[in-house]
Short mmCIF file of C-alpha atoms in Angstrom, two decimals:
data_model
loop_
_atom_site.label_atom_id
_atom_site.label_comp_id
_atom_site.label_asym_id
_atom_site.label_seq_id
_atom_site.Cartn_x
_atom_site.Cartn_y
_atom_site.Cartn_z
CA ASP Z 1 -46.94 -7.60 92.54
CA CYS Z 2 -43.48 -6.49 93.77
CA ASP Z 3 -41.88 -9.50 92.15
CA ALA Z 4 -43.52 -8.51 88.91
CA MET Z 5 -41.77 -5.13 88.99
CA PRO Z 6 -38.33 -4.92 87.39
CA ASP Z 7 -35.55 -5.10 89.97
CA GLY Z 8 -38.15 -4.90 92.79
CA THR Z 9 -37.34 -6.21 96.30
CA TRP Z 10 -40.12 -6.76 98.83
CA PHE Z 11 -39.45 -5.21 102.26
CA GLY Z 12 -42.96 -5.00 103.56
CA GLY Z 13 -44.08 -2.09 105.74
CA PRO Z 14 -44.82 1.43 104.67
CA CYS Z 15 -42.89 3.51 102.18
CA ASP Z 16 -42.81 6.55 104.47
CA PRO Z 17 -40.20 6.95 105.44
CA ASN Z 18 -38.75 5.31 102.42
CA PRO Z 19 -37.07 2.10 103.48
CA CYS Z 20 -35.63 1.34 99.99
CA PRO Z 21 -31.88 1.40 99.31
CA GLN Z 22 -31.09 4.52 97.31
CA PRO Z 23 -29.11 4.23 93.94
CA GLU Z 24 -25.53 5.48 93.93
CA ALA Z 25 -24.49 8.20 91.51
CA GLY Z 26 -21.18 8.05 89.66
CA ALA Z 27 -19.31 8.16 86.31
CA CYS Z 28 -20.35 5.70 83.61
CA CYS Z 29 -17.42 5.02 81.24
CA PHE Z 30 -17.92 3.86 77.66
CA ALA Z 31 -15.56 1.97 75.34
CA ASP Z 32 -14.65 5.12 73.42
CA GLY Z 33 -13.49 6.75 76.70
CA ALA Z 34 -16.57 8.93 76.95
CA CYS Z 35 -17.95 9.65 80.43
CA ILE Z 36 -21.57 10.25 81.48
CA GLU Z 37 -22.73 10.87 85.06
CA MET Z 38 -25.64 8.60 85.96
CA PHE Z 39 -26.85 6.17 88.57
CA ASP Z 40 -25.31 2.83 88.81
CA TYR Z 41 -28.39 1.02 87.66
CA GLU Z 42 -28.45 3.12 84.51
CA CYS Z 43 -24.84 2.38 83.47
CA THR Z 44 -24.38 -0.63 81.20
CA GLU Z 45 -20.65 -0.13 80.93
CA LEU Z 46 -17.92 0.63 83.46
CA PHE Z 47 -19.45 2.45 86.50
CA LEU Z 48 -17.16 4.47 88.73
CA ALA Z 49 -19.20 5.14 91.86
CA GLY Z 50 -18.93 8.57 93.30
CA GLN Z 51 -16.85 9.83 90.39
CA VAL Z 52 -17.66 12.83 88.24
CA CYS Z 53 -16.87 13.23 84.55
CA ASP Z 54 -14.84 16.41 84.91
CA PRO Z 55 -12.04 15.63 84.67
CA ASN Z 56 -12.85 12.47 82.73
CA PRO Z 57 -11.86 9.52 84.90
CA CYS Z 58 -12.63 6.93 82.16
CA PRO Z 59 -9.90 4.80 80.57
CA GLN Z 60 -9.17 6.19 77.07
CA PRO Z 61 -8.87 3.89 74.01
CA PRO Z 62 -5.30 3.63 72.65
CA ASP Z 63 -4.25 5.86 69.73
CA GLY Z 64 -3.06 4.42 66.45
CA ALA Z 65 -2.75 5.10 62.74
CA CYS Z 66 -5.95 6.26 61.07
CA CYS Z 67 -5.83 5.99 57.26
CA PHE Z 68 -7.88 8.13 54.87
CA THR Z 69 -8.84 7.38 51.24
CA ASP Z 70 -6.29 9.91 49.98
CA GLY Z 71 -3.53 7.85 51.64
CA THR Z 72 -2.91 10.34 54.46
CA CYS Z 73 -2.37 9.10 57.98
CA ILE Z 74 -3.25 10.73 61.33
CA ILE Z 75 -2.96 9.49 64.88
CA ALA Z 76 -6.40 8.88 66.33
CA ASN Z 77 -8.18 6.29 68.40
CA GLU Z 78 -10.51 3.72 67.09
CA PHE Z 79 -13.54 5.85 67.79
CA THR Z 80 -12.34 9.17 66.45
CA CYS Z 81 -10.96 7.63 63.23
CA THR Z 82 -13.61 8.04 60.54
CA GLU Z 83 -11.81 5.86 57.97
CA LEU Z 84 -9.45 2.86 58.37
CA PHE Z 85 -8.02 2.40 61.91
CA LEU Z 86 -4.94 0.23 61.90
CA GLY Z 87 -4.97 -0.44 65.64
CA GLY Z 88 -3.67 0.97 68.86
CA GLY Z 89 0.01 1.66 68.94
CA THR Z 90 0.43 1.89 65.16
CA VAL Z 91 2.28 4.94 63.87
CA CYS Z 92 2.11 7.15 60.79
CA ASP Z 93 5.86 7.31 60.14
CA PRO Z 94 6.51 5.59 57.85
CA ASN Z 95 3.01 5.96 56.44
CA PRO Z 96 1.34 2.56 56.68
CA CYS Z 97 -1.79 3.60 54.84
CA PRO Z 98 -2.74 2.18 51.42
CA GLN Z 99 -1.83 4.81 48.85
CA PRO Z 100 -4.40 5.79 46.17
CA ASP Z 101 -3.63 6.13 42.44
CA GLY Z 102 -2.94 9.65 41.33
CA ALA Z 103 -1.92 11.72 38.34
CA CYS Z 104 1.56 10.91 37.04
CA CYS Z 105 2.67 13.38 34.36
CA PHE Z 106 4.96 12.50 31.46
CA PRO Z 107 7.10 14.78 29.24
CA ASP Z 108 4.61 14.56 26.38
CA GLY Z 109 1.94 16.03 28.63
CA SER Z 110 0.10 12.76 29.05
CA CYS Z 111 -1.35 11.78 32.42
CA VAL Z 112 -1.53 8.22 33.82
CA MET Z 113 -3.20 7.19 37.05
CA MET Z 114 -0.75 5.25 39.24
CA GLN Z 115 0.71 5.21 42.73
CA GLU Z 116 3.30 7.77 43.56
CA VAL Z 117 5.92 5.12 44.19
CA ASP Z 118 5.52 3.89 40.61
CA CYS Z 119 5.61 7.31 38.98
CA THR Z 120 9.05 7.95 37.47
CA GLU Z 121 8.14 11.41 36.21
CA LEU Z 122 6.15 14.25 37.77
CA TRP Z 123 3.62 12.98 40.32
CA LEU Z 124 0.79 15.39 41.03
CA GLY Z 125 -1.69 13.02 42.58
CA GLY Z 126 -5.37 13.66 42.19
CA SER Z 127 -7.20 12.90 38.97
CA CYS Z 128 -6.18 12.87 35.32
CA ASP Z 129 -9.59 14.28 34.34
CA PRO Z 130 -9.14 17.07 33.50
CA ASN Z 131 -5.48 16.56 32.66
CA PRO Z 132 -3.44 18.54 35.23
CA CYS Z 133 -0.10 17.83 33.59
CA PRO Z 134 2.10 20.58 32.10
CA GLN Z 135 1.82 20.38 28.31
CA PRO Z 136 4.92 20.45 26.10
CA PRO Z 137 5.37 23.63 24.07
CA ASP Z 138 4.12 23.82 20.47
CA GLY Z 139 6.62 24.42 17.72
CA ALA Z 140 7.44 23.88 14.06
CA CYS Z 141 6.88 20.32 12.81
CA CYS Z 142 8.37 19.76 9.33
CA PHE Z 143 6.91 17.34 6.78
CA PRO Z 144 8.64 15.73 3.76
CA ASP Z 145 6.87 18.13 1.37
CA GLY Z 146 8.50 21.08 3.16
CA SER Z 147 5.28 22.19 4.85
CA CYS Z 148 5.32 23.38 8.45
CA VAL Z 149 2.63 22.77 11.08
CA ILE Z 150 2.62 24.03 14.65
CA MET Z 151 2.33 21.13 17.12
CA ASN Z 152 4.22 19.76 20.08
CA GLU Z 153 7.25 17.52 19.87
CA PHE Z 154 5.35 14.40 20.81
CA THR Z 155 2.48 14.75 18.32
CA CYS Z 156 4.87 15.66 15.46
CA PRO Z 157 5.29 12.52 13.30
CA GLU Z 158 8.21 13.95 11.33
CA LEU Z 159 10.98 16.46 12.05
CA TRP Z 160 10.25 18.71 15.06
CA LEU Z 161 12.27 21.90 15.08
CA GLY Z 162 10.26 23.96 17.55
CA GLY Z 163 9.88 27.68 17.12
CA PRO Z 164 7.51 29.38 14.66
CA CYS Z 165 6.54 28.33 11.14
CA ASP Z 166 6.83 31.89 9.79
CA PRO Z 167 9.26 32.10 8.14
CA ASN Z 168 9.16 28.41 7.25
CA PRO Z 169 12.25 26.78 8.83
CA CYS Z 170 11.66 23.36 7.23
CA PRO Z 171 14.03 21.81 4.67
CA GLN Z 172 12.42 22.24 1.28
CA PRO Z 173 12.24 19.29 -1.12
CA ASP Z 174 13.19 19.41 -4.79
CA GLY Z 175 10.24 19.65 -7.16
CA ALA Z 176 9.35 20.10 -10.82
CA CYS Z 177 10.42 23.46 -12.27
CA CYS Z 178 8.97 24.02 -15.76
CA PHE Z 179 10.72 26.05 -18.46
CA GLU Z 180 9.33 27.81 -21.52
CA ASN Z 181 10.50 25.05 -23.86
CA GLY Z 182 8.58 22.43 -21.84
CA ASP Z 183 11.67 21.04 -20.10
CA CYS Z 184 11.33 19.94 -16.47
CA VAL Z 185 14.19 20.23 -13.96
CA MET Z 186 14.11 19.08 -10.33
CA MET Z 187 15.08 21.92 -7.98
CA GLN Z 188 13.90 23.80 -4.93
CA GLU Z 189 11.11 26.29 -5.37
CA VAL Z 190 13.34 29.18 -4.30
CA ASP Z 191 15.72 28.40 -7.18
CA CYS Z 192 13.00 28.04 -9.85
CA THR Z 193 12.81 31.19 -11.96
CA GLU Z 194 10.05 29.85 -14.19
CA LEU Z 195 6.88 27.84 -13.38
CA TRP Z 196 7.30 25.73 -10.22
CA LEU Z 197 4.84 22.84 -9.97
CA GLY Z 198 6.55 20.72 -7.33
CA GLY Z 199 6.26 16.96 -7.41
CA SER Z 200 8.18 14.86 -9.89
CA CYS Z 201 9.46 15.40 -13.43
CA ASP Z 202 8.63 11.80 -14.35
CA PRO Z 203 6.31 11.91 -16.16
CA ASN Z 204 6.93 15.48 -17.30
CA PRO Z 205 4.10 17.65 -15.88
CA CYS Z 206 5.17 20.85 -17.64
CA PRO Z 207 3.00 22.58 -20.27
CA GLN Z 208 4.49 21.82 -23.66
CA PRO Z 209 4.99 24.60 -26.25
CA ILE Z 210 2.91 24.66 -29.44
CA ALA Z 211 4.65 25.22 -32.76
CA ALA Z 212 4.31 24.45 -36.46
CA CYS Z 213 3.98 20.78 -37.38
CA CYS Z 214 4.43 19.97 -41.08
CA TYR Z 215 2.70 16.99 -42.66
CA PRO Z 216 3.65 15.20 -45.90
CA ASP Z 217 0.71 16.80 -47.73
CA GLY Z 218 2.20 20.23 -47.01
CA SER Z 219 -0.43 21.12 -44.42
CA CYS Z 220 0.60 22.85 -41.22
CA GLN Z 221 -0.93 22.51 -37.74
CA MET Z 222 -0.01 24.23 -34.51
CA GLN Z 223 0.73 21.33 -32.15
CA THR Z 224 3.00 20.18 -29.36
CA GLU Z 225 5.98 18.08 -30.35
CA ALA Z 226 4.37 15.02 -28.75
CA ASP Z 227 1.14 15.48 -30.73
CA CYS Z 228 2.87 16.25 -34.02
CA GLY Z 229 2.42 13.37 -36.46
CA GLY Z 230 4.70 14.97 -39.01
CA THR Z 231 7.81 17.12 -38.70
CA TRP Z 232 7.85 19.50 -35.72
CA MET Z 233 9.49 22.70 -36.86
CA GLY Z 234 10.61 23.83 -33.42
CA MET Z 235 9.61 26.20 -30.69
CA GLY Z 236 8.54 29.64 -31.93
CA THR Z 237 7.58 28.54 -35.46
CA VAL Z 238 4.11 29.37 -36.80
CA CYS Z 239 1.91 28.17 -39.64
CA ASP Z 240 1.30 31.61 -41.16
CA PRO Z 241 3.24 31.88 -43.36
CA THR Z 242 3.63 28.13 -43.65
CA PRO Z 243 7.15 26.81 -43.13
CA CYS Z 244 6.22 23.47 -44.64
CA ILE Z 245 7.65 22.17 -47.92
CA GLN Z 246 4.81 21.94 -50.39
CA PRO Z 247 4.51 18.63 -52.26
CA GLU Z 248 4.14 18.24 -56.01
CA ALA Z 249 1.17 16.41 -57.49
CA ALA Z 250 -0.83 16.12 -60.70
CA CYS Z 251 -2.08 19.39 -62.16
CA CYS Z 252 -4.67 19.06 -64.95
CA PHE Z 253 -5.24 21.56 -67.71
CA ALA Z 254 -8.19 22.10 -70.02
CA ASP Z 255 -6.43 20.35 -72.90
CA GLY Z 256 -6.10 17.20 -70.78
CA SER Z 257 -2.37 17.63 -70.24
CA CYS Z 258 -0.86 16.91 -66.84
CA LEU Z 259 2.04 18.60 -65.04
CA PHE Z 260 3.65 17.42 -61.77
CA VAL Z 261 3.83 20.71 -59.83
CA THR Z 262 2.92 22.26 -56.45
CA ALA Z 263 -0.58 23.50 -55.76
CA VAL Z 264 0.52 27.13 -55.97
CA ALA Z 265 2.27 26.60 -59.31
CA CYS Z 266 -0.75 24.73 -60.64
CA THR Z 267 -3.15 27.51 -59.69
CA ASP Z 268 -0.86 30.16 -61.10
CA ALA Z 269 -0.76 28.24 -64.41
CA GLY Z 270 -4.56 28.00 -64.57
CA GLY Z 271 -4.69 24.29 -63.89
CA MET Z 272 -6.60 22.12 -61.46
CA TRP Z 273 -4.43 20.51 -58.72
CA LEU Z 274 -5.60 16.98 -57.97
CA GLY Z 275 -4.05 16.82 -54.51
CA PHE Z 276 -1.27 15.19 -52.55
CA GLY Z 277 -0.36 11.71 -53.73
CA THR Z 278 -1.60 12.06 -57.33
CA ASP Z 279 0.72 11.46 -60.28
CA CYS Z 280 0.78 12.21 -64.01
CA ASP Z 281 1.66 8.66 -65.01
CA PRO Z 282 -0.83 7.42 -65.98
CA ASN Z 283 -2.47 10.71 -66.84
CA PRO Z 284 -5.39 11.21 -64.42
CA CYS Z 285 -6.68 14.35 -66.13
CA PRO Z 286 -10.07 14.48 -67.87
CA GLN Z 287 -9.40 14.44 -71.60
CA PRO Z 288 -11.12 16.97 -73.92
CA GLU Z 289 -13.44 15.74 -76.68
CA GLY Z 290 -13.50 16.70 -80.32
CA ALA Z 291 -14.47 15.52 -83.80
CA CYS Z 292 -13.08 12.15 -84.80
CA CYS Z 293 -13.22 11.37 -88.54
CA LEU Z 294 -13.52 7.73 -89.54
CA ALA Z 295 -12.43 6.25 -92.84
CA ASP Z 296 -15.98 6.21 -94.15
CA GLY Z 297 -16.30 9.96 -93.55
CA THR Z 298 -18.45 9.65 -90.49
CA CYS Z 299 -17.77 11.98 -87.56
CA LEU Z 300 -17.83 10.99 -83.88
CA ILE Z 301 -17.29 13.14 -80.79
CA THR Z 302 -14.59 11.38 -78.74
CA ASP Z 303 -11.38 12.12 -76.93
CA GLU Z 304 -8.14 11.61 -78.83
CA ALA Z 305 -7.36 8.28 -77.20
CA GLN Z 306 -10.68 6.75 -78.22
CA CYS Z 307 -10.61 8.08 -81.78
CA ALA Z 308 -10.09 5.21 -84.29
CA GLY Z 309 -9.61 7.67 -87.13
CA ASP Z 310 -8.34 11.20 -87.46
CA TRP Z 311 -8.96 13.36 -84.35
CA LEU Z 312 -9.51 16.96 -85.34
CA GLY Z 313 -8.70 18.50 -81.94
CA ALA Z 314 -10.33 19.61 -78.72
CA GLY Z 315 -13.58 21.48 -79.14
CA THR Z 316 -14.19 20.53 -82.80
CA VAL Z 317 -17.71 19.46 -83.67
CA CYS Z 318 -19.39 17.09 -86.07
CA ASP Z 319 -22.14 19.47 -87.18
CA PRO Z 320 -21.52 20.39 -89.85
CA ASN Z 321 -19.49 17.26 -90.61
CA PRO Z 322 -15.86 18.36 -90.97
CA CYS Z 323 -14.61 14.97 -92.06
CA PRO Z 324 -13.31 14.30 -95.60
CA GLN Z 325 -15.88 12.21 -97.47
CA PRO Z 326 -14.81 9.10 -99.48
CA THR Z 327 -14.85 9.37 -103.30
CA VAL Z 328 -13.87 7.00 -106.05
CA CYS Z 329 -10.73 7.24 -108.11
CA CYS Z 330 -10.61 4.98 -111.16
CA VAL Z 331 -7.19 4.05 -112.43
CA LEU Z 332 -8.16 2.37 -115.68
CA ALA Z 333 -10.71 -0.14 -114.45
CA ASP Z 334 -9.29 -0.32 -110.91
CA CYS Z 335 -11.32 1.42 -108.18
CA PHE Z 336 -9.72 3.23 -105.24
CA ILE Z 337 -11.25 5.23 -102.42
CA VAL Z 338 -9.74 8.71 -102.14
CA TYR Z 339 -10.67 11.81 -100.24
CA SER Z 340 -9.69 14.51 -102.68
CA GLU Z 341 -9.29 15.12 -106.36
CA ALA Z 342 -5.63 15.87 -105.84
CA GLU Z 343 -5.08 12.47 -104.33
CA CYS Z 344 -6.67 10.85 -107.37
CA THR Z 345 -4.69 12.99 -109.79
CA ASP Z 346 -1.48 11.92 -108.06
CA MET Z 347 -2.51 8.33 -108.69
CA GLY Z 348 -3.02 9.05 -112.41
CA GLY Z 349 -6.67 8.17 -112.21
CA ASP Z 350 -10.02 9.64 -112.97
CA TRP Z 351 -11.93 11.17 -110.01
CA TYR Z 352 -15.55 10.32 -109.46
CA PRO Z 353 -16.68 12.63 -106.61
CA ASP Z 354 -20.25 11.37 -106.63
CA GLU Z 355 -19.23 7.75 -106.07
CA THR Z 356 -18.49 6.68 -102.51
CA THR Z 357 -17.82 2.95 -102.79
CA CYS Z 358 -15.92 0.50 -104.93
CA ASP Z 359 -18.42 -2.29 -104.35
CA PRO Z 360 -19.76 -2.67 -106.94
CA ASN Z 361 -16.91 -1.26 -108.99
CA PRO Z 362 -18.16 1.88 -110.69
CA CYS Z 363 -15.08 2.28 -112.90
CA PRO Z 364 -15.68 1.82 -116.69
CA PRO Z 365 -13.93 -1.21 -118.18
CA THR Z 366 -10.74 -0.55 -120.00
CA PRO Z 367 -11.14 -0.73 -123.87
CA VAL Z 368 -8.73 -3.32 -125.28
CA GLU Z 369 -7.37 -4.58 -128.55
CA GLY Z 370 -7.22 -8.25 -129.20
CA THR Z 371 -3.54 -8.43 -128.71
CA SER Z 372 -3.21 -5.69 -126.12
CA TRP Z 373 -2.37 -6.15 -122.47
CA GLY Z 374 -5.85 -4.96 -121.67
CA SER Z 375 -7.36 -7.77 -123.65
CA ILE Z 376 -5.20 -10.26 -121.86
CA LYS Z 377 -6.35 -8.88 -118.46
CA ALA Z 378 -9.94 -8.90 -119.63
CA LEU Z 379 -9.71 -12.67 -120.07
CA TYR Z 380 -9.33 -13.07 -116.31
CA ARG Z 381 -12.12 -10.81 -115.24
#
């Protein structure tokens, strides 16, 4: 049974008094230099018999450089170093520890993570989130249109002047300055005493003045010079009273006559103006009608141009018939158509007012003697 017991040695005999060798007390030293008082059989490391732990008799591990994640270095031993131990005898000067990236600040306020040795500007270390870097001052940033925006020098894409924007320190561009007559001149806004629109004068953006525009027909419209399809009379002119030259055209009167006059003159004369572009040659006027007497005494209502006989004038009528009626005038046995007794008398004939035709001849034959001229003519009838 004794052999079955750990570390047992059989001596035989009784245990009283105790015949067994007694364990020796002493200092048990561990690799980290720690010391614990215990019996020799309990110590699995270096046992210093008869020694006590105060003062600590144990060999201490060598010191060396202990590196932390922030790149700092302290002297510690392998067991007290909680991060990277570089070994006994290593030193911290110069710092042998791996250096972490940290915040490197640039003049524009930007932050870049890098090692301190690589940072050519302001190295703050730590994180860039949030940005710990000093930010550049805001100031006036000038744009080509003369506007001013407050921003820093590095975000300004144009001319950075710094300082405030009020009053505006930026160079002002030329722009369109509009005048009353519609002209456009490029100048700065401060110099424009009229309407300043800015931008370009090409094409002209200025409001154009409206004035009288005269057309060939004498009409007048208030238009801009660009819209005027006739003659623009100039700035300040109006259509009432009209400045336009009035054209002449055909003016018709009740008697069918035509005069080439202006509309005003035509109206004043009691005529009817036919309008711009009309002429009196040929006569465009409606012609008046009247009695037209034909050779046979009939009466027709026509205008003078269509009358194939004697036209009695505008407004004459055929009822009662005003036309001279044909009668017969007999000069000896010869028959003539006449329209009055006086006409027949002038011919030396005899008037027959009740006869209206010479076919058949109503004239009485001429009495003749055998040797007279009448008898000779009678032979050939």
